[in-house]
Amino acid sequence: MLKYVVSEDLELVLKQLVTVNGFSLPSEDTIADLRSGLKWQLQKIFGINAVEVITAAHIRDGIREMVEQSDLAPVSLDRLYMQCERHIDMTRSVDTTLHDCGEIERYDSAPLTAQVQALTTQGIREITLVDDVIFSGNGIMRLIELCAAHSIAVRAVIAGIVIGEGEQKITARGIPVHATYRYPAVIDEICERDFYAGLPLSGRHVVAQSHNTGAPYFFPFGKPCEWASVPPEHADAFSQFCLRQNVTLWRAIEEASHATVKCGDLPRLPFGAPCNSNPFVSYLESLIR
């Protein structure tokens, strides 16, 4: 049976929200309730046995163990599970019509070429690339080629989760892939944060915006069918569910922080949302039918 895989990272992203924006964490019970609600909703769509949730601890510990066993300098594409000396900040992007623009540098990061050139300047010639999830492998392959153009050899790739499609592309280049979880094929693999609006790193980066803007994987911000494999007949109901989940989360953040979160306070503005002083929860509620 093909699995619908969800990698947990909500708590990790929320900790970034606390560190960077000064908000307070919601309770563990709130996070647990959100997770159980999301899992049940996905099970109703894809089947009880199809949905597989992988904890952040399992992903983090697996990555760290593999990195410790490597003799090569790790360069991480991930800032949630793996903190190391060297990073390359790359993300999937879309334009303002939500059409795919491929992998580019994250908001406020140097261009990818400059990031790789910085490794060359440091005298780095051989590396291991580290990421949380490898699906299509397109982003990793682009980096492998970019590194090669700057005389850096990628000798291995480490991932928490790898899907067969991406692994085959990488190993075809003679580069081994080490992973904690392997799936030959899946219905989809989604990071938990992509079902939440306004959080750091959530959704796909929207280019050409004056603010850090993301398109999470539900209406009206993103594309639940194309990006999260939600069948069209379930897309509206699933998106309304996600909006309610988001209201619950942000209310809990407000209660814990003893403050109202305004749209303009968000570290990553949901695509289409106003960047103003209006309460974000009120804006979300206005989208619920």
mmCIF file of C-alpha atoms in Angstrom:
data_model
loop_
_atom_site.group_PDB
_atom_site.id
_atom_site.type_symbol
_atom_site.label_atom_id
_atom_site.label_comp_id
_atom_site.label_asym_id
_atom_site.label_seq_id
_atom_site.Cartn_x
_atom_site.Cartn_y
_atom_site.Cartn_z
ATOM 1 C CA MET A 1 0.000 0.000 0.000
ATOM 2 C CA LEU A 2 1.290 3.443 -0.908
ATOM 3 C CA LYS A 3 1.664 5.728 2.094
ATOM 4 C CA TYR A 4 0.752 9.348 2.666
ATOM 5 C CA VAL A 5 3.715 10.450 4.766
ATOM 6 C CA VAL A 6 3.689 13.456 7.085
ATOM 7 C CA SER A 7 6.912 14.576 8.746
ATOM 8 C CA GLU A 8 6.304 16.356 12.039
ATOM 9 C CA ASP A 9 7.992 19.722 12.386
ATOM 10 C CA LEU A 10 5.335 21.991 13.906
ATOM 11 C CA GLU A 11 7.082 22.311 17.278
ATOM 12 C CA LEU A 12 10.421 23.031 15.607
ATOM 13 C CA VAL A 13 8.890 25.802 13.502
ATOM 14 C CA LEU A 14 7.056 27.223 16.512
ATOM 15 C CA LYS A 15 10.352 27.418 18.405
ATOM 16 C CA GLN A 16 11.689 29.591 15.584
ATOM 17 C CA LEU A 17 8.602 31.766 15.976
ATOM 18 C CA VAL A 18 9.444 32.183 19.664
ATOM 19 C CA THR A 19 13.120 32.922 19.038
ATOM 20 C CA VAL A 20 12.709 35.369 16.163
ATOM 21 C CA ASN A 21 9.342 37.004 16.838
ATOM 22 C CA GLY A 22 9.050 36.810 20.610
ATOM 23 C CA PHE A 23 5.741 34.924 20.701
ATOM 24 C CA SER A 24 5.137 32.175 23.254
ATOM 25 C CA LEU A 25 4.545 28.506 22.531
ATOM 26 C CA PRO A 26 1.033 27.056 22.751
ATOM 27 C CA SER A 27 0.564 24.157 25.135
ATOM 28 C CA GLU A 28 1.688 20.628 24.304
ATOM 29 C CA ASP A 29 -1.967 19.571 24.503
ATOM 30 C CA THR A 30 -2.893 22.089 21.801
ATOM 31 C CA ILE A 31 -0.173 20.791 19.495
ATOM 32 C CA ALA A 32 -1.195 17.189 20.188
ATOM 33 C CA ASP A 33 -4.840 17.988 19.412
ATOM 34 C CA LEU A 34 -3.891 19.715 16.158
ATOM 35 C CA ARG A 35 -1.813 16.724 15.133
ATOM 36 C CA SER A 36 -4.488 14.181 15.911
ATOM 37 C CA GLY A 37 -7.038 16.292 14.041
ATOM 38 C CA LEU A 38 -4.842 16.538 10.957
ATOM 39 C CA LYS A 39 -4.072 12.826 10.984
ATOM 40 C CA TRP A 40 -7.747 11.921 11.271
ATOM 41 C CA GLN A 41 -8.685 14.308 8.467
ATOM 42 C CA LEU A 42 -6.041 12.789 6.190
ATOM 43 C CA GLN A 43 -7.134 9.275 7.155
ATOM 44 C CA LYS A 44 -10.692 10.102 6.113
ATOM 45 C CA ILE A 45 -9.367 11.105 2.691
ATOM 46 C CA PHE A 46 -6.627 8.531 2.078
ATOM 47 C CA GLY A 47 -7.538 5.646 4.397
ATOM 48 C CA ILE A 48 -6.676 4.778 7.990
ATOM 49 C CA ASN A 49 -3.703 2.587 7.095
ATOM 50 C CA ALA A 50 -2.328 4.892 4.408
ATOM 51 C CA VAL A 51 -1.334 7.825 6.616
ATOM 52 C CA GLU A 52 2.078 7.521 8.243
ATOM 53 C CA VAL A 53 3.367 10.197 10.597
ATOM 54 C CA ILE A 54 7.084 10.384 11.376
ATOM 55 C CA THR A 55 8.110 12.252 14.504
ATOM 56 C CA ALA A 56 10.605 15.080 14.517
ATOM 57 C CA ALA A 57 12.724 13.215 17.070
ATOM 58 C CA HIS A 58 13.132 10.192 14.797
ATOM 59 C CA ILE A 59 14.095 12.368 11.838
ATOM 60 C CA ARG A 60 16.475 14.530 13.885
ATOM 61 C CA ASP A 61 18.197 11.647 15.666
ATOM 62 C CA GLY A 62 18.585 9.659 12.464
ATOM 63 C CA ILE A 63 20.154 12.569 10.611
ATOM 64 C CA ARG A 64 22.532 13.381 13.457
ATOM 65 C CA GLU A 65 23.704 9.792 13.753
ATOM 66 C CA MET A 66 24.460 9.571 10.035
ATOM 67 C CA VAL A 67 26.269 12.932 10.045
ATOM 68 C CA GLU A 68 28.423 11.831 12.982
ATOM 69 C CA GLN A 69 29.442 8.731 11.041
ATOM 70 C CA SER A 70 30.518 10.764 8.009
ATOM 71 C CA ASP A 71 34.104 11.953 7.568
ATOM 72 C CA LEU A 72 33.081 14.719 5.173
ATOM 73 C CA ALA A 73 32.022 18.274 5.938
ATOM 74 C CA PRO A 74 28.209 18.368 6.278
ATOM 75 C CA VAL A 75 26.373 21.133 4.452
ATOM 76 C CA SER A 76 22.738 21.287 5.521
ATOM 77 C CA LEU A 77 19.787 22.444 3.458
ATOM 78 C CA ASP A 78 17.662 22.208 6.593
ATOM 79 C CA ARG A 79 17.668 24.540 9.606
ATOM 80 C CA LEU A 80 15.076 22.701 11.685
ATOM 81 C CA TYR A 81 16.431 19.199 12.241
ATOM 82 C CA MET A 82 20.128 19.779 11.572
ATOM 83 C CA GLN A 83 22.155 22.717 12.807
ATOM 84 C CA CYS A 84 25.726 22.660 11.573
ATOM 85 C CA GLU A 85 28.485 25.086 10.678
ATOM 86 C CA ARG A 86 27.572 25.339 7.002
ATOM 87 C CA HIS A 87 24.165 25.736 5.363
ATOM 88 C CA ILE A 88 22.760 26.353 1.920
ATOM 89 C CA ASP A 89 19.416 28.136 2.122
ATOM 90 C CA MET A 90 17.282 26.845 -0.749
ATOM 91 C CA THR A 91 13.520 26.489 -1.105
ATOM 92 C CA ARG A 92 10.800 25.637 -3.604
ATOM 93 C CA SER A 93 9.243 28.730 -5.119
ATOM 94 C CA VAL A 94 6.199 29.814 -7.103
ATOM 95 C CA ASP A 95 5.208 32.999 -8.893
ATOM 96 C CA THR A 96 2.157 35.124 -8.132
ATOM 97 C CA THR A 97 -0.026 32.792 -10.205
ATOM 98 C CA LEU A 98 1.269 29.892 -8.066
ATOM 99 C CA HIS A 99 3.116 28.340 -10.998
ATOM 100 C CA ASP A 100 6.313 26.501 -10.120
ATOM 101 C CA CYS A 101 9.541 28.511 -10.331
ATOM 102 C CA GLY A 102 11.859 25.741 -9.176
ATOM 103 C CA GLU A 103 14.342 25.867 -6.313
ATOM 104 C CA ILE A 104 15.835 29.236 -5.411
ATOM 105 C CA GLU A 105 17.465 30.852 -2.384
ATOM 106 C CA ARG A 106 15.308 31.539 0.659
ATOM 107 C CA TYR A 107 13.992 35.032 1.338
ATOM 108 C CA ASP A 108 16.790 37.412 2.409
ATOM 109 C CA SER A 109 19.468 34.810 1.576
ATOM 110 C CA ALA A 110 22.341 35.235 -0.863
ATOM 111 C CA PRO A 111 21.866 33.767 -4.360
ATOM 112 C CA LEU A 112 22.569 30.039 -4.531
ATOM 113 C CA THR A 113 25.672 30.609 -6.649
ATOM 114 C CA ALA A 114 27.067 32.989 -4.036
ATOM 115 C CA GLN A 115 26.327 30.526 -1.233
ATOM 116 C CA VAL A 116 28.217 27.762 -3.030
ATOM 117 C CA GLN A 117 31.044 30.141 -3.938
ATOM 118 C CA ALA A 118 31.389 30.933 -0.224
ATOM 119 C CA LEU A 119 32.137 27.248 0.419
ATOM 120 C CA THR A 120 34.829 27.340 -2.262
ATOM 121 C CA THR A 121 36.338 30.432 -0.641
ATOM 122 C CA GLN A 122 36.557 28.505 2.635
ATOM 123 C CA GLY A 123 38.606 25.832 0.903
ATOM 124 C CA ILE A 124 35.840 23.229 0.936
ATOM 125 C CA ARG A 125 36.301 20.665 -1.834
ATOM 126 C CA GLU A 126 34.295 17.622 -0.693
ATOM 127 C CA ILE A 127 30.975 17.668 1.163
ATOM 128 C CA THR A 128 27.987 15.675 2.290
ATOM 129 C CA LEU A 129 24.655 17.354 1.554
ATOM 130 C CA VAL A 130 22.090 16.988 4.349
ATOM 131 C CA ASP A 131 18.320 17.516 4.053
ATOM 132 C CA ASP A 132 15.209 16.512 5.963
ATOM 133 C CA VAL A 133 13.255 15.123 2.989
ATOM 134 C CA ILE A 134 14.249 14.254 -0.570
ATOM 135 C CA PHE A 135 11.308 13.673 -2.912
ATOM 136 C CA SER A 136 11.870 14.438 -6.590
ATOM 137 C CA GLY A 137 15.560 15.040 -6.038
ATOM 138 C CA ASN A 138 15.516 18.009 -8.419
ATOM 139 C CA GLY A 139 16.780 20.503 -5.855
ATOM 140 C CA ILE A 140 19.604 18.236 -4.710
ATOM 141 C CA MET A 141 20.594 17.515 -8.305
ATOM 142 C CA ARG A 142 20.741 21.222 -9.071
ATOM 143 C CA LEU A 143 23.014 21.750 -6.071
ATOM 144 C CA ILE A 144 25.244 18.826 -7.030
ATOM 145 C CA GLU A 145 25.755 20.398 -10.454
ATOM 146 C CA LEU A 146 26.248 23.870 -8.987
ATOM 147 C CA CYS A 147 28.831 22.536 -6.548
ATOM 148 C CA ALA A 148 30.636 20.718 -9.353
ATOM 149 C CA ALA A 149 30.816 23.973 -11.309
ATOM 150 C CA HIS A 150 32.638 25.466 -8.309
ATOM 151 C CA SER A 151 35.034 22.509 -7.905
ATOM 152 C CA ILE A 152 33.163 21.017 -4.944
ATOM 153 C CA ALA A 153 32.393 17.304 -5.058
ATOM 154 C CA VAL A 154 29.268 16.016 -3.319
ATOM 155 C CA ARG A 155 30.401 12.614 -2.049
ATOM 156 C CA ALA A 156 27.207 11.594 -0.243
ATOM 157 C CA VAL A 157 23.683 12.726 0.571
ATOM 158 C CA ILE A 158 22.026 12.267 3.972
ATOM 159 C CA ALA A 159 18.267 12.596 4.506
ATOM 160 C CA GLY A 160 15.709 11.860 7.168
ATOM 161 C CA ILE A 161 13.257 10.648 4.505
ATOM 162 C CA VAL A 162 13.977 9.750 0.894
ATOM 163 C CA ILE A 163 11.550 8.765 -1.856
ATOM 164 C CA GLY A 164 12.628 6.403 -4.626
ATOM 165 C CA GLU A 165 12.255 8.951 -7.419
ATOM 166 C CA GLY A 166 14.798 11.295 -5.889
ATOM 167 C CA GLU A 167 17.148 8.587 -4.675
ATOM 168 C CA GLN A 168 17.396 7.070 -8.147
ATOM 169 C CA LYS A 169 18.426 10.398 -9.689
ATOM 170 C CA ILE A 170 21.161 10.902 -7.108
ATOM 171 C CA THR A 171 22.568 7.373 -7.130
ATOM 172 C CA ALA A 172 22.607 7.452 -10.935
ATOM 173 C CA ARG A 173 25.346 10.064 -10.499
ATOM 174 C CA GLY A 174 27.310 7.601 -8.384
ATOM 175 C CA ILE A 175 26.481 9.409 -5.146
ATOM 176 C CA PRO A 176 25.259 7.251 -2.237
ATOM 177 C CA VAL A 177 22.144 8.270 -0.319
ATOM 178 C CA HIS A 178 21.880 7.498 3.398
ATOM 179 C CA ALA A 179 18.408 7.815 4.942
ATOM 180 C CA THR A 180 16.508 6.912 8.090
ATOM 181 C CA TYR A 181 13.261 6.252 6.186
ATOM 182 C CA ARG A 182 13.022 5.008 2.600
ATOM 183 C CA TYR A 183 9.895 4.772 0.463
ATOM 184 C CA PRO A 184 10.078 3.414 -3.103
ATOM 185 C CA ALA A 185 6.936 5.441 -3.880
ATOM 186 C CA VAL A 186 4.291 7.356 -1.927
ATOM 187 C CA ILE A 187 0.950 9.055 -2.400
ATOM 188 C CA ASP A 188 2.794 12.116 -1.144
ATOM 189 C CA GLU A 189 5.212 13.317 1.525
ATOM 190 C CA ILE A 190 4.301 16.556 3.262
ATOM 191 C CA CYS A 191 6.001 18.587 5.966
ATOM 192 C CA GLU A 192 3.525 19.345 8.747
ATOM 193 C CA ARG A 193 4.284 23.071 8.630
ATOM 194 C CA ASP A 194 2.915 23.331 5.089
ATOM 195 C CA PHE A 195 -0.633 22.998 6.449
ATOM 196 C CA TYR A 196 -0.218 26.105 8.629
ATOM 197 C CA ALA A 197 -0.224 29.731 7.508
ATOM 198 C CA GLY A 198 2.020 32.484 8.808
ATOM 199 C CA LEU A 199 4.686 30.261 10.344
ATOM 200 C CA PRO A 200 8.367 30.440 9.407
ATOM 201 C CA LEU A 201 9.170 28.233 6.395
ATOM 202 C CA SER A 202 5.524 27.291 5.817
ATOM 203 C CA GLY A 203 4.344 26.624 2.278
ATOM 204 C CA ARG A 204 6.130 27.494 -0.952
ATOM 205 C CA HIS A 205 8.035 30.738 -1.240
ATOM 206 C CA VAL A 206 6.255 33.298 -3.430
ATOM 207 C CA VAL A 207 8.755 35.313 -5.455
ATOM 208 C CA ALA A 208 8.735 39.042 -6.196
ATOM 209 C CA GLN A 209 7.030 40.052 -2.942
ATOM 210 C CA SER A 210 8.016 42.935 -0.660
ATOM 211 C CA HIS A 211 7.566 40.665 2.364
ATOM 212 C CA ASN A 212 8.582 37.099 3.144
ATOM 213 C CA THR A 213 5.540 35.406 1.622
ATOM 214 C CA GLY A 214 4.539 31.746 1.597
ATOM 215 C CA ALA A 215 1.744 29.756 -0.011
ATOM 216 C CA PRO A 216 0.624 26.984 2.369
ATOM 217 C CA TYR A 217 -0.995 23.891 0.907
ATOM 218 C CA PHE A 218 -4.674 24.796 1.197
ATOM 219 C CA PHE A 219 -7.184 27.268 -0.241
ATOM 220 C CA PRO A 220 -7.216 30.240 -0.569
ATOM 221 C CA PHE A 221 -3.430 30.487 -0.225
ATOM 222 C CA GLY A 222 -2.120 27.502 -2.179
ATOM 223 C CA LYS A 223 -2.917 24.365 -4.149
ATOM 224 C CA PRO A 224 -4.015 21.396 -2.021
ATOM 225 C CA CYS A 225 -4.605 19.142 -5.030
ATOM 226 C CA GLU A 226 -1.336 19.738 -6.870
ATOM 227 C CA TRP A 227 0.919 20.188 -3.836
ATOM 228 C CA ALA A 228 -0.596 17.834 -1.249
ATOM 229 C CA SER A 229 -2.348 15.283 -3.505
ATOM 230 C CA VAL A 230 -5.752 16.063 -1.978
ATOM 231 C CA PRO A 231 -8.438 14.770 -4.386
ATOM 232 C CA PRO A 232 -10.414 17.649 -5.950
ATOM 233 C CA GLU A 233 -13.668 16.483 -4.370
ATOM 234 C CA HIS A 234 -12.083 16.891 -0.905
ATOM 235 C CA ALA A 235 -10.098 20.080 -1.530
ATOM 236 C CA ASP A 236 -12.658 22.619 -0.296
ATOM 237 C CA ALA A 237 -13.597 20.719 2.855
ATOM 238 C CA PHE A 238 -9.949 19.991 3.634
ATOM 239 C CA SER A 239 -9.039 23.656 3.191
ATOM 240 C CA GLN A 240 -11.842 24.747 5.512
ATOM 241 C CA PHE A 241 -10.562 22.223 8.046
ATOM 242 C CA CYS A 242 -7.056 23.691 7.742
ATOM 243 C CA LEU A 243 -8.399 27.208 8.280
ATOM 244 C CA ARG A 244 -10.112 26.076 11.485
ATOM 245 C CA GLN A 245 -6.893 24.378 12.603
ATOM 246 C CA ASN A 246 -5.018 27.612 11.963
ATOM 247 C CA VAL A 247 -7.508 29.634 13.991
ATOM 248 C CA THR A 248 -7.028 27.213 16.883
ATOM 249 C CA LEU A 249 -3.240 27.436 16.647
ATOM 250 C CA TRP A 250 -3.000 31.205 16.416
ATOM 251 C CA ARG A 251 -5.547 31.747 19.180
ATOM 252 C CA ALA A 252 -3.431 29.502 21.393
ATOM 253 C CA ILE A 253 -0.307 31.474 20.460
ATOM 254 C CA GLU A 254 -2.100 34.712 21.336
ATOM 255 C CA GLU A 255 -3.275 33.344 24.679
ATOM 256 C CA ALA A 256 0.207 32.098 25.551
ATOM 257 C CA SER A 257 1.774 35.387 24.426
ATOM 258 C CA HIS A 258 -0.879 37.630 26.037
ATOM 259 C CA ALA A 259 -0.970 39.602 22.801
ATOM 260 C CA THR A 260 -2.921 39.941 19.585
ATOM 261 C CA VAL A 261 -1.062 38.714 16.519
ATOM 262 C CA LYS A 262 -1.525 41.157 13.662
ATOM 263 C CA CYS A 263 -1.166 40.218 10.005
ATOM 264 C CA GLY A 264 1.871 42.464 9.782
ATOM 265 C CA ASP A 265 3.508 40.614 12.692
ATOM 266 C CA LEU A 266 3.726 37.320 10.826
ATOM 267 C CA PRO A 267 7.216 36.082 9.964
ATOM 268 C CA ARG A 268 5.898 34.652 6.684
ATOM 269 C CA LEU A 269 2.821 36.338 5.274
ATOM 270 C CA PRO A 270 0.334 33.924 3.660
ATOM 271 C CA PHE A 271 -0.043 34.720 -0.026
ATOM 272 C CA GLY A 272 -2.984 37.071 -0.537
ATOM 273 C CA ALA A 273 -3.238 38.129 3.109
ATOM 274 C CA PRO A 274 -2.978 41.845 3.898
ATOM 275 C CA CYS A 275 0.187 43.036 5.609
ATOM 276 C CA ASN A 276 -1.501 45.389 8.053
ATOM 277 C CA SER A 277 -2.463 45.843 11.695
ATOM 278 C CA ASN A 278 -5.633 43.737 11.502
ATOM 279 C CA PRO A 279 -5.756 40.675 13.795
ATOM 280 C CA PHE A 280 -4.632 37.580 11.908
ATOM 281 C CA VAL A 281 -7.180 35.337 13.626
ATOM 282 C CA SER A 282 -10.008 37.623 12.504
ATOM 283 C CA TYR A 283 -8.687 37.460 8.960
ATOM 284 C CA LEU A 284 -8.595 33.656 9.065
ATOM 285 C CA GLU A 285 -12.111 33.524 10.499
ATOM 286 C CA SER A 286 -13.372 35.687 7.626
ATOM 287 C CA LEU A 287 -12.286 32.917 5.228
ATOM 288 C CA ILE A 288 -14.270 30.189 6.985
ATOM 289 C CA ARG A 289 -17.656 29.466 5.469
#
